[in-house]
Coordinates of C-alpha atoms in Angstrom, one line a residue:
M1 CA 52.0 -19.8 211.4
P2 CA 49.3 -17.3 212.1
T3 CA 45.7 -18.1 212.2
L4 CA 42.7 -15.8 211.4
D5 CA 40.5 -16.3 214.5
V6 CA 37.4 -14.3 213.5
S7 CA 35.4 -15.2 216.9
D8 CA 32.6 -13.9 218.9
L9 CA 34.9 -11.9 221.1
N10 CA 37.1 -10.0 218.8
V11 CA 33.8 -9.0 216.6
V12 CA 32.4 -7.6 219.1
V13 CA 35.1 -5.7 220.9
S14 CA 36.7 -4.4 217.5
V15 CA 33.0 -3.0 216.4
L16 CA 32.3 -1.4 220.0
G17 CA 36.3 0.4 219.5
A18 CA 35.6 0.9 215.9
F19 CA 32.1 2.6 216.8
T20 CA 33.5 4.4 220.1
V21 CA 36.4 6.1 218.3
L22 CA 34.4 7.2 215.1
Y23 CA 31.6 9.0 217.3
G24 CA 34.5 10.5 219.5
L25 CA 36.3 12.2 216.1
V26 CA 32.6 13.9 216.0
A27 CA 31.2 14.1 219.1
V28 CA 30.9 18.0 219.9
K29 CA 29.1 18.2 216.4
L30 CA 26.7 15.1 217.2
K31 CA 26.0 16.2 220.5
G32 CA 26.4 19.9 221.4
V33 CA 25.4 21.4 218.0
W34 CA 22.9 18.7 216.5
Y35 CA 21.8 17.4 219.9
I36 CA 21.8 13.6 218.9
G37 CA 22.8 11.6 222.1
E38 CA 24.0 8.0 222.4
A39 CA 21.3 6.4 221.8
L40 CA 20.1 6.6 218.7
P41 CA 23.5 6.2 216.5
A42 CA 24.3 3.3 218.6
V43 CA 20.9 1.3 218.0
L44 CA 21.1 1.7 214.2
M45 CA 24.4 0.9 214.2
G46 CA 23.3 -2.2 216.2
M47 CA 20.3 -2.6 213.7
I48 CA 22.6 -2.6 210.9
L49 CA 25.5 -5.0 212.2
G50 CA 22.5 -7.7 213.4
P51 CA 20.9 -10.6 212.2
I52 CA 18.6 -8.3 210.1
A53 CA 20.8 -6.5 208.0
A54 CA 24.8 -7.7 207.8
R55 CA 24.7 -10.6 210.0
F56 CA 27.6 -9.6 211.4
L57 CA 26.4 -9.7 215.6
D58 CA 24.2 -12.2 216.1
P59 CA 24.0 -12.5 219.9
T60 CA 22.1 -16.1 219.6
Q61 CA 25.5 -17.5 218.6
W62 CA 27.4 -16.0 220.9
G63 CA 28.8 -18.3 223.8
S64 CA 27.6 -22.0 223.5
A65 CA 24.7 -20.5 221.3
A66 CA 22.0 -22.5 223.9
P67 CA 18.3 -22.4 223.6
N68 CA 16.9 -19.4 225.4
Q69 CA 20.3 -17.8 226.4
Q70 CA 19.9 -14.6 224.6
D71 CA 17.2 -14.0 227.4
A72 CA 19.9 -14.5 230.1
I73 CA 22.4 -12.2 228.3
T74 CA 19.7 -9.0 227.7
L75 CA 18.1 -9.3 231.5
G76 CA 22.4 -9.4 232.9
V77 CA 23.5 -6.7 230.2
M78 CA 20.7 -4.4 231.6
R79 CA 20.6 -5.1 234.9
V80 CA 24.3 -3.7 235.1
M81 CA 23.8 -0.8 232.6
I82 CA 20.7 0.7 234.3
G83 CA 22.4 -0.1 237.8
I84 CA 25.6 2.1 237.4
Q85 CA 23.9 4.5 235.8
L86 CA 21.5 4.7 238.4
V87 CA 24.2 5.1 241.1
I88 CA 25.6 7.9 239.3
A89 CA 22.1 9.8 238.5
G90 CA 21.5 9.2 242.2
Y91 CA 24.7 10.9 243.5
Q92 CA 24.5 14.0 241.0
L93 CA 21.3 15.1 242.6
P94 CA 21.7 17.8 244.9
A95 CA 22.3 17.1 248.5
R96 CA 19.3 15.9 250.6
Y97 CA 17.1 15.7 246.9
L98 CA 14.9 13.6 247.9
Q99 CA 14.2 15.0 251.5
L100 CA 13.5 18.0 249.8
Q101 CA 11.0 17.1 247.1
Y102 CA 9.5 14.5 248.4
K103 CA 5.6 15.8 247.2
P104 CA 6.5 15.9 243.6
L105 CA 8.3 12.6 243.8
I106 CA 5.4 11.2 245.7
V107 CA 3.1 12.5 242.9
C108 CA 5.3 11.2 240.1
L109 CA 5.7 7.8 241.6
V110 CA 2.0 7.4 242.6
P111 CA -0.5 9.3 240.4
I112 CA 1.5 9.8 237.4
M113 CA 2.7 6.0 236.8
A114 CA -1.2 5.2 237.6
L115 CA -2.5 6.7 235.3
M116 CA 0.7 6.2 232.7
W117 CA 0.3 2.7 233.6
L118 CA -4.0 2.6 232.7
A119 CA -3.2 4.8 229.8
T120 CA -0.7 2.3 228.0
S121 CA -2.7 -0.5 228.9
V122 CA -5.6 0.7 227.4
C123 CA -3.9 1.8 224.5
V124 CA -2.4 -2.1 223.8
L125 CA -6.4 -3.3 224.2
A126 CA -7.3 -0.5 221.1
T127 CA -4.3 -1.8 218.9
I128 CA -3.5 -5.2 219.9
P129 CA -6.0 -8.4 219.2
K130 CA -6.4 -11.9 220.8
L131 CA -5.0 -10.0 224.5
T132 CA -7.1 -10.0 227.5
L133 CA -7.6 -6.6 229.6
L134 CA -5.4 -8.0 232.6
A135 CA -2.8 -9.2 229.3
T136 CA -2.7 -5.7 228.6
L137 CA -1.8 -4.7 232.0
V138 CA 1.0 -6.3 232.1
I139 CA 2.6 -5.2 229.1
G140 CA 1.5 -1.6 229.9
A141 CA 3.5 -2.3 233.5
C142 CA 6.2 -3.2 231.8
V143 CA 6.9 0.5 229.6
T144 CA 5.0 2.5 232.5
S145 CA 8.5 3.9 233.9
T146 CA 10.4 6.3 232.1
D147 CA 14.1 5.3 231.1
P148 CA 16.7 6.1 233.4
I149 CA 19.2 6.5 230.7
L150 CA 17.5 8.4 227.8
S151 CA 16.0 10.4 230.5
Q152 CA 19.5 11.2 231.9
A153 CA 20.4 12.9 228.2
I154 CA 17.1 14.8 228.0
A155 CA 17.8 16.3 231.5
K156 CA 21.1 16.8 231.5
G157 CA 22.5 17.0 227.7
P158 CA 23.5 20.1 225.9
F159 CA 19.5 21.0 225.2
A160 CA 18.7 21.1 228.6
D161 CA 21.4 23.6 229.6
K162 CA 20.5 26.1 227.4
Y163 CA 16.6 25.9 227.1
V164 CA 15.5 23.8 230.4
A165 CA 15.2 25.3 234.0
R166 CA 17.0 23.3 236.3
P167 CA 14.2 22.0 238.8
L168 CA 12.8 20.7 235.7
R169 CA 15.6 19.1 234.7
E170 CA 16.4 17.6 238.4
I171 CA 12.3 16.4 238.9
I172 CA 12.8 14.4 235.1
S173 CA 15.8 12.8 236.5
A174 CA 15.1 11.7 240.2
E175 CA 11.4 10.9 238.9
A176 CA 13.8 8.6 236.0
G177 CA 15.9 7.1 238.9
A178 CA 12.9 6.3 241.3
N179 CA 10.1 5.4 238.8
D180 CA 12.2 2.5 237.8
G181 CA 11.9 0.6 240.9
F182 CA 8.3 1.2 241.7
A183 CA 7.2 -0.4 238.4
S184 CA 7.4 -3.3 240.4
P185 CA 4.1 -3.0 242.4
F186 CA 2.1 -2.0 239.0
L187 CA 3.6 -5.3 237.2
M188 CA 3.4 -7.8 240.1
L189 CA -0.4 -6.8 240.9
A190 CA -1.1 -7.3 237.5
V191 CA 0.9 -10.9 237.2
N192 CA -1.0 -11.8 239.9
L193 CA -4.5 -11.0 239.2
L194 CA -3.4 -12.9 235.7
R195 CA -2.5 -16.3 237.4
L196 CA -5.9 -15.4 239.7
T197 CA -7.6 -15.9 236.7
E198 CA -5.8 -19.0 235.6
N199 CA -6.0 -21.0 238.8
R200 CA -4.1 -23.7 237.9
R201 CA -3.2 -26.0 240.6
E202 CA -1.0 -29.3 240.9
T203 CA -2.4 -32.0 238.8
I204 CA -1.7 -35.9 238.9
T205 CA -1.3 -37.1 235.2
D206 CA -0.5 -40.5 234.5
G207 CA 0.0 -41.1 238.1
T208 CA 2.3 -38.6 238.2
L209 CA 2.6 -35.2 240.2
S210 CA 2.5 -31.9 237.5
L211 CA 4.1 -29.0 239.3
V212 CA 3.5 -25.5 237.6
E213 CA 6.2 -23.3 237.6
R214 CA 6.1 -19.9 239.2
G215 CA 8.5 -17.0 239.9
R216 CA 9.5 -15.1 242.6
G217 CA 7.3 -12.7 243.6
I218 CA 4.0 -13.2 242.3
G219 CA 2.8 -16.1 245.2
E220 CA 0.8 -19.0 245.4
D221 CA -2.2 -19.7 242.4
T222 CA -5.2 -19.2 244.5
E223 CA -8.7 -18.8 243.9
N224 CA -8.9 -16.3 246.9
V225 CA -8.5 -12.4 245.7
G226 CA -7.9 -11.3 249.1
I227 CA -4.9 -13.8 249.5
A228 CA -3.8 -13.0 246.0
L229 CA -3.4 -9.1 247.3
G230 CA -2.0 -10.4 250.4
N231 CA 0.8 -12.2 248.5
W232 CA 1.8 -9.2 246.2
V233 CA 1.2 -6.6 249.4
I234 CA 3.8 -8.9 251.1
E235 CA 6.0 -10.0 248.1
T236 CA 6.2 -6.8 246.6
L237 CA 5.2 -3.9 248.2
I238 CA 7.3 -5.2 251.2
Y239 CA 10.3 -7.5 250.5
I240 CA 10.7 -6.0 246.5
V241 CA 10.3 -2.0 247.1
L242 CA 10.4 -1.2 250.5
L243 CA 13.9 -4.1 251.3
A244 CA 15.3 -2.5 248.4
I245 CA 14.7 1.2 249.9
V246 CA 16.4 0.0 252.9
Y247 CA 19.3 -1.9 251.7
G248 CA 20.0 0.8 249.4
G249 CA 19.8 3.7 252.0
V250 CA 21.8 1.9 254.6
A251 CA 24.8 0.6 251.7
G252 CA 24.7 4.2 250.4
Y253 CA 24.9 5.6 254.3
C254 CA 27.7 3.0 255.1
A255 CA 29.6 4.1 251.6
R256 CA 29.5 7.9 252.5
V257 CA 30.7 7.1 256.0
G258 CA 33.7 5.2 254.7
V259 CA 34.5 7.4 252.0
K260 CA 34.7 10.5 254.4
F261 CA 37.0 8.7 256.8
S262 CA 39.2 7.6 254.3
L263 CA 39.3 10.9 252.9
A264 CA 40.0 12.5 256.6
R265 CA 43.1 10.0 256.4
K266 CA 43.7 10.5 253.3
W267 CA 43.8 7.0 252.5
I268 CA 41.8 6.9 249.3
D269 CA 43.3 8.2 246.1
T270 CA 41.6 9.9 243.1
E271 CA 41.2 6.8 240.9
S272 CA 39.4 5.0 243.9
Y273 CA 37.4 7.9 244.9
L274 CA 35.8 8.3 241.3
L275 CA 35.0 4.7 240.4
F276 CA 33.4 4.4 244.1
P277 CA 29.9 4.8 242.3
T278 CA 30.7 2.2 239.8
A279 CA 31.3 -0.5 242.4
L280 CA 29.0 0.7 244.4
A281 CA 26.4 -0.2 241.7
L282 CA 28.0 -3.6 240.8
F283 CA 27.9 -4.8 244.7
I284 CA 24.1 -3.8 244.8
V285 CA 23.4 -5.4 241.6
G286 CA 24.7 -8.4 242.5
T287 CA 23.7 -8.7 246.1
C288 CA 19.9 -7.5 245.2
G289 CA 20.1 -10.0 242.4
A290 CA 21.1 -12.7 245.0
I291 CA 18.5 -12.1 247.7
G292 CA 15.6 -11.3 244.8
T293 CA 14.8 -7.8 245.9
S294 CA 15.3 -5.0 243.4
D295 CA 18.3 -3.5 242.3
L296 CA 17.4 -1.1 240.4
L297 CA 15.9 0.8 243.2
A298 CA 18.2 -0.3 245.9
C299 CA 20.5 1.6 243.3
F300 CA 19.1 4.9 243.3
V301 CA 18.5 4.8 246.9
A302 CA 22.2 4.4 247.3
G303 CA 23.1 6.9 245.2
C304 CA 21.1 9.6 246.5
A305 CA 22.4 8.3 250.0
L306 CA 26.0 8.6 249.1
N307 CA 25.7 12.6 248.3
W308 CA 23.3 12.9 251.4
D309 CA 25.5 15.6 252.7
G310 CA 26.3 17.1 249.4
Q311 CA 30.1 15.9 250.2
F312 CA 30.7 13.4 247.7
L313 CA 29.7 15.3 244.2
A314 CA 31.5 18.3 246.0
E315 CA 34.7 16.5 246.5
A316 CA 34.6 14.8 242.3
E317 CA 33.8 18.2 241.2
R318 CA 37.2 19.4 242.6
R319 CA 39.0 16.3 241.5
H320 CA 37.8 17.1 238.1
D321 CA 35.3 13.9 237.8
E322 CA 35.2 12.4 234.2
V323 CA 35.4 8.8 234.8
N324 CA 31.8 8.2 235.6
S325 CA 30.9 10.4 232.5
C326 CA 33.1 8.3 230.5
I327 CA 31.1 5.1 232.0
D328 CA 28.1 6.5 231.2
V329 CA 29.4 6.7 227.6
L330 CA 30.5 3.5 226.8
L331 CA 27.8 1.6 228.8
N332 CA 25.5 3.6 226.4
F333 CA 27.4 2.8 223.8
G334 CA 27.7 -1.1 224.6
G335 CA 23.9 -1.5 225.8
F336 CA 22.2 0.3 223.1
M337 CA 24.0 -1.6 220.1
Y338 CA 23.1 -5.3 221.5
L339 CA 19.7 -3.6 221.5
G340 CA 20.0 -2.7 218.5
T341 CA 21.2 -6.2 217.4
S342 CA 18.4 -7.9 219.6
I343 CA 15.4 -6.8 218.5
P344 CA 13.0 -9.1 217.2
W345 CA 11.9 -8.2 213.7
Q346 CA 10.5 -11.6 212.7
E347 CA 7.6 -11.5 215.6
F348 CA 6.6 -7.7 214.3
H349 CA 4.1 -9.2 211.9
Q350 CA 2.0 -12.4 212.8
P351 CA -1.4 -11.5 212.2
E352 CA -2.4 -15.4 212.6
L353 CA -0.9 -15.8 215.7
T354 CA -0.7 -12.6 217.7
G355 CA -2.6 -10.4 215.2
I356 CA 0.1 -8.6 215.5
T357 CA 0.9 -5.9 212.0
Y358 CA 3.5 -2.9 211.6
P359 CA 0.1 -0.6 211.2
R360 CA -0.9 -1.9 214.4
L361 CA 2.6 -1.4 216.0
I362 CA 2.7 1.8 214.8
A363 CA -0.5 3.1 215.8
L364 CA 0.1 2.0 219.0
G365 CA 3.3 3.8 219.0
V366 CA 1.7 7.1 218.4
L367 CA -1.2 6.4 220.8
V368 CA 1.2 5.4 223.4
I369 CA 3.5 8.9 222.8
L370 CA 0.2 11.1 223.0
F371 CA -1.5 9.7 225.7
R372 CA 1.1 7.5 227.9
R373 CA 2.2 10.2 230.0
I374 CA 1.2 13.6 228.5
P375 CA -2.6 13.6 229.9
A376 CA -1.3 12.4 233.3
L377 CA 1.5 15.9 233.8
L378 CA -1.9 18.2 232.5
V379 CA -3.8 16.4 235.1
T380 CA -1.2 16.5 238.3
Y381 CA 1.6 19.1 237.4
K382 CA -0.5 22.1 239.7
M383 CA 0.6 19.4 242.5
M384 CA 4.0 19.9 241.7
P385 CA 4.2 23.9 241.6
S386 CA 7.8 23.9 242.8
V387 CA 9.3 22.0 240.0
V388 CA 7.1 22.4 237.3
K389 CA 6.1 25.9 237.1
N390 CA 3.0 25.7 233.9
W391 CA 1.6 23.8 231.4
R392 CA 4.0 24.2 229.2
E393 CA 6.7 22.6 231.4
A394 CA 4.2 20.0 231.8
V395 CA 3.8 19.5 228.6
F396 CA 7.9 18.7 227.9
M397 CA 8.1 16.8 231.1
G398 CA 5.3 14.4 229.6
Y399 CA 6.8 14.3 225.9
F400 CA 9.7 13.4 227.3
G401 CA 9.2 10.6 229.0
P402 CA 11.2 8.0 226.8
I403 CA 10.5 4.0 226.8
G404 CA 14.2 2.5 226.6
V405 CA 16.4 -0.2 228.3
G406 CA 14.5 -0.1 232.1
A407 CA 11.4 -1.8 229.7
I408 CA 13.5 -4.7 228.4
Y409 CA 15.1 -5.7 231.9
Y410 CA 11.1 -5.9 232.6
L411 CA 9.9 -7.7 229.9
Q412 CA 13.2 -10.3 230.4
H413 CA 11.8 -10.4 234.0
T414 CA 8.1 -10.9 233.2
R415 CA 9.2 -13.6 230.8
L416 CA 10.7 -15.4 234.2
L417 CA 7.2 -15.2 236.0
F418 CA 5.4 -17.0 233.9
P419 CA 5.9 -20.7 233.2
K420 CA 7.3 -22.1 230.3
E421 CA 5.5 -22.5 227.1
Y422 CA 4.7 -26.2 227.6
A423 CA 2.8 -25.5 231.0
A424 CA 1.2 -22.2 230.3
S425 CA -2.2 -21.5 229.7
P426 CA -3.6 -20.1 226.7
R427 CA -3.9 -16.9 227.6
E428 CA -0.4 -16.9 229.0
R429 CA 0.9 -18.1 225.8
E430 CA -0.9 -15.1 223.8
L431 CA 0.4 -12.7 226.4
L432 CA 4.0 -14.2 226.2
D433 CA 4.2 -14.5 222.1
A434 CA 2.9 -10.8 222.3
I435 CA 4.6 -9.2 224.7
C436 CA 8.1 -9.3 223.4
P437 CA 7.4 -7.6 220.0
V438 CA 5.1 -5.1 221.6
V439 CA 7.6 -3.6 224.1
Y440 CA 10.7 -4.0 221.5
F441 CA 8.8 -2.0 219.2
L442 CA 7.3 1.0 221.5
V443 CA 11.6 0.7 223.0
L444 CA 13.0 1.4 219.0
F445 CA 10.0 3.5 218.3
S446 CA 10.6 6.0 221.3
I447 CA 14.4 5.8 221.2
L448 CA 13.8 7.1 217.5
V449 CA 11.2 9.7 218.6
H450 CA 12.5 11.0 221.2
G451 CA 16.2 11.3 219.7
L452 CA 15.4 12.7 216.7
S453 CA 12.7 15.1 218.6
I454 CA 15.5 17.6 220.5
P455 CA 17.2 18.5 217.1
I456 CA 13.6 19.7 215.8
L457 CA 12.7 21.3 219.1
S458 CA 16.0 22.9 218.8
A459 CA 15.6 24.3 215.1
I460 CA 12.2 25.7 216.1
Y461 CA 13.6 27.4 219.1
K462 CA 16.3 28.9 216.7
Y463 CA 13.5 29.7 214.3
R464 CA 11.5 31.7 216.7
D465 CA 14.0 33.1 218.1
V466 CA 14.0 31.8 222.3
R467 CA 16.1 33.3 224.2
P468 CA 18.2 30.3 226.6
I469 CA 18.3 30.5 230.0
T470 CA 20.8 32.7 231.6
E471 CA 20.5 32.2 235.0
D472 CA 23.1 30.7 237.8
A473 CA 25.9 31.5 236.4
V474 CA 29.0 29.5 237.2
E475 CA 33.0 29.7 236.5
L476 CA 34.5 26.1 234.6
R477 CA 37.9 26.1 234.6
R478 CA 39.4 25.4 231.2
R479 CA 41.7 22.1 231.1
S480 CA 42.9 22.6 227.5
I481 CA 43.3 25.0 225.0
Y482 CA 41.6 22.2 222.8
V483 CA 38.3 22.5 225.0
P484 CA 35.6 23.9 223.1
T485 CA 33.3 26.3 224.6
P486 CA 30.5 24.7 226.2
V487 CA 27.0 24.6 225.1
N488 CA 25.3 28.1 227.0
A489 CA 28.4 29.2 228.1
F490 CA 31.1 31.9 226.9
K491 CA 34.7 32.7 227.9
G492 CA 35.4 34.5 230.8
D493 CA 39.3 34.8 230.4
S494 CA 41.8 32.6 228.6
D495 CA 41.6 30.1 231.7
T496 CA 37.9 29.6 232.2
F497 CA 34.4 29.4 230.5
I498 CA 31.3 31.3 232.3
A499 CA 28.2 28.9 232.4
Y500 CA 24.7 29.2 233.0
N501 CA 21.9 26.8 233.9
R502 CA 24.6 24.0 234.9
F503 CA 22.9 20.4 236.2
F504 CA 25.4 19.9 238.6
R505 CA 24.8 21.8 242.0
P506 CA 26.8 20.0 245.0
L507 CA 25.0 22.1 247.8
V508 CA 21.4 23.3 247.3
N509 CA 22.6 26.8 248.2
I510 CA 25.1 27.3 245.7
S511 CA 25.6 31.2 244.8
A512 CA 25.7 32.9 241.7
L513 CA 28.7 34.0 239.8
P514 CA 28.6 37.7 239.5
L515 CA 29.2 38.6 235.7
V516 CA 31.6 41.7 235.6
R517 CA 30.2 42.2 231.6
P518 CA 27.2 41.1 229.5
R519 CA 27.5 38.1 227.4
S520 CA 28.4 39.3 223.3
N521 CA 27.8 36.9 220.5
E522 CA 31.6 36.8 220.0
D523 CA 31.7 35.1 223.2
N524 CA 29.3 32.2 221.7
D525 CA 32.2 30.7 219.6
S526 CA 35.1 31.6 221.1
I527 CA 37.6 28.9 221.9
S528 CA 41.2 29.9 223.3
T529 CA 44.3 28.5 220.8
E530 CA 46.5 30.1 223.2
S531 CA 49.3 28.2 224.1
E532 CA 50.8 28.2 228.0
V533 CA 53.9 29.6 226.1
E534 CA 51.8 32.4 224.6
K535 CA 50.3 33.0 227.8
R536 CA 53.4 33.8 230.0
Q537 CA 55.2 36.0 227.4
R538 CA 51.7 37.8 226.9
R539 CA 51.5 38.1 231.0
L540 CA 55.2 39.6 230.8
L541 CA 54.7 42.0 228.2
D542 CA 52.1 43.6 230.5
I543 CA 54.5 43.6 233.2
H544 CA 56.7 45.6 231.5
R545 CA 54.4 47.8 230.0
V546 CA 53.0 49.0 234.0
E547 CA 56.8 49.0 234.7
S548 CA 57.3 51.4 232.2
S549 CA 54.3 53.6 232.7

């Protein structure tokens, strides 16, 4: 007799499938007209169906429902989600981009990140009571990096196609990919200094040796500042950062050579070729996790090395790559919906335990949006004239530095670095109690603010009659009569679109397509509905007219 099986797996896949279907039915309106990406609707859906509202999705009850299992699930989801998208972001940059734009990248990864770290820590210190300076430095490091997924939506989305110059888009994408891994030195420095001030040692209690737990990458507890900094240099800068760069570069180089070898002999089919970045990302996430180095940084470097000569992206474009964009969208739906179900609402108001209240969190969110990144860009943008032309572009780049799943990754990673509550010192317990609600709220605040900023900015541009960018025109083949005209493009003929300011540029010196006629208002909304039969009939009619004349 049939039975009803409402298991967690059935519920999760049903909800994810239903949301993907419903979003897809109006995706052109949401993304191309209203400029709303996948993250904001997915998070809102997770919040509605999660434990705070409908109680339809509850990650704490999945699987064996073991205590603290959600932390491990969250860390695993974030690693896979970010790793795959960082490889995709790396190979979609122009050829040799890290070499050609190394100076702006160094500015973004050293002075700008340092200023962002300090500014965010000061904001936390000013709004959240019961936290020491070192504790706020740890929290500030978790949210220092710009989110690679939300930043890719800003750099490559329809709004950017229309209004954001390509050099600015490329540096936003590259910075977001690289600085997720470069947040580790700031985090580990703060953790080492905090552990130094606590100075816990092994103690003998009732004849039993009590060992202090510690995480990889923070060194032994010591009273010596020099030893603490030495641990930070060796275990963080060398083992976590430098090793990840070397490992990612070698993995990406070997992957590129292997792909070239198989392509020359026609051994690799289209499906395997287009799935190669995803497979490479999964391999790197697993192996880097096993040896304890930065999987995020290695994934981005591997993606850049995979397309170092521009040929991988060029071949992917020739094969009409839609696979990786589909994987990207599906990961966004699942990951951000899970994030919406995991928000610790009950911890956002704990005036007695942590001093955290909703007004304090809202004030912190506003301060972080205003001071975390914009002042750093205004101070340093003249050091990167090749990618940031003026102060307006600096403000744009500074404002759109969202906080997202990368911060959740560092939050879960940080909690593994400290002892359990029974072994933690009072200051460490204060940090562990406050870090989760602060980071989660900043992520939620950033998703809401930045998710709604693009539609508002688009309305302002339309009101002020700001003209779209009409440079670097390229010809795009229309693969179906039902494909709508892309943003900032018009119909070339019945089979092509002429598009401006596309992000994807396989080779650095790609030439612009000359246009034979100016763009008209009629082209903006042109969508061909002519079938193949009608095309052949029209061509035959044209031939008969020529012959009769």
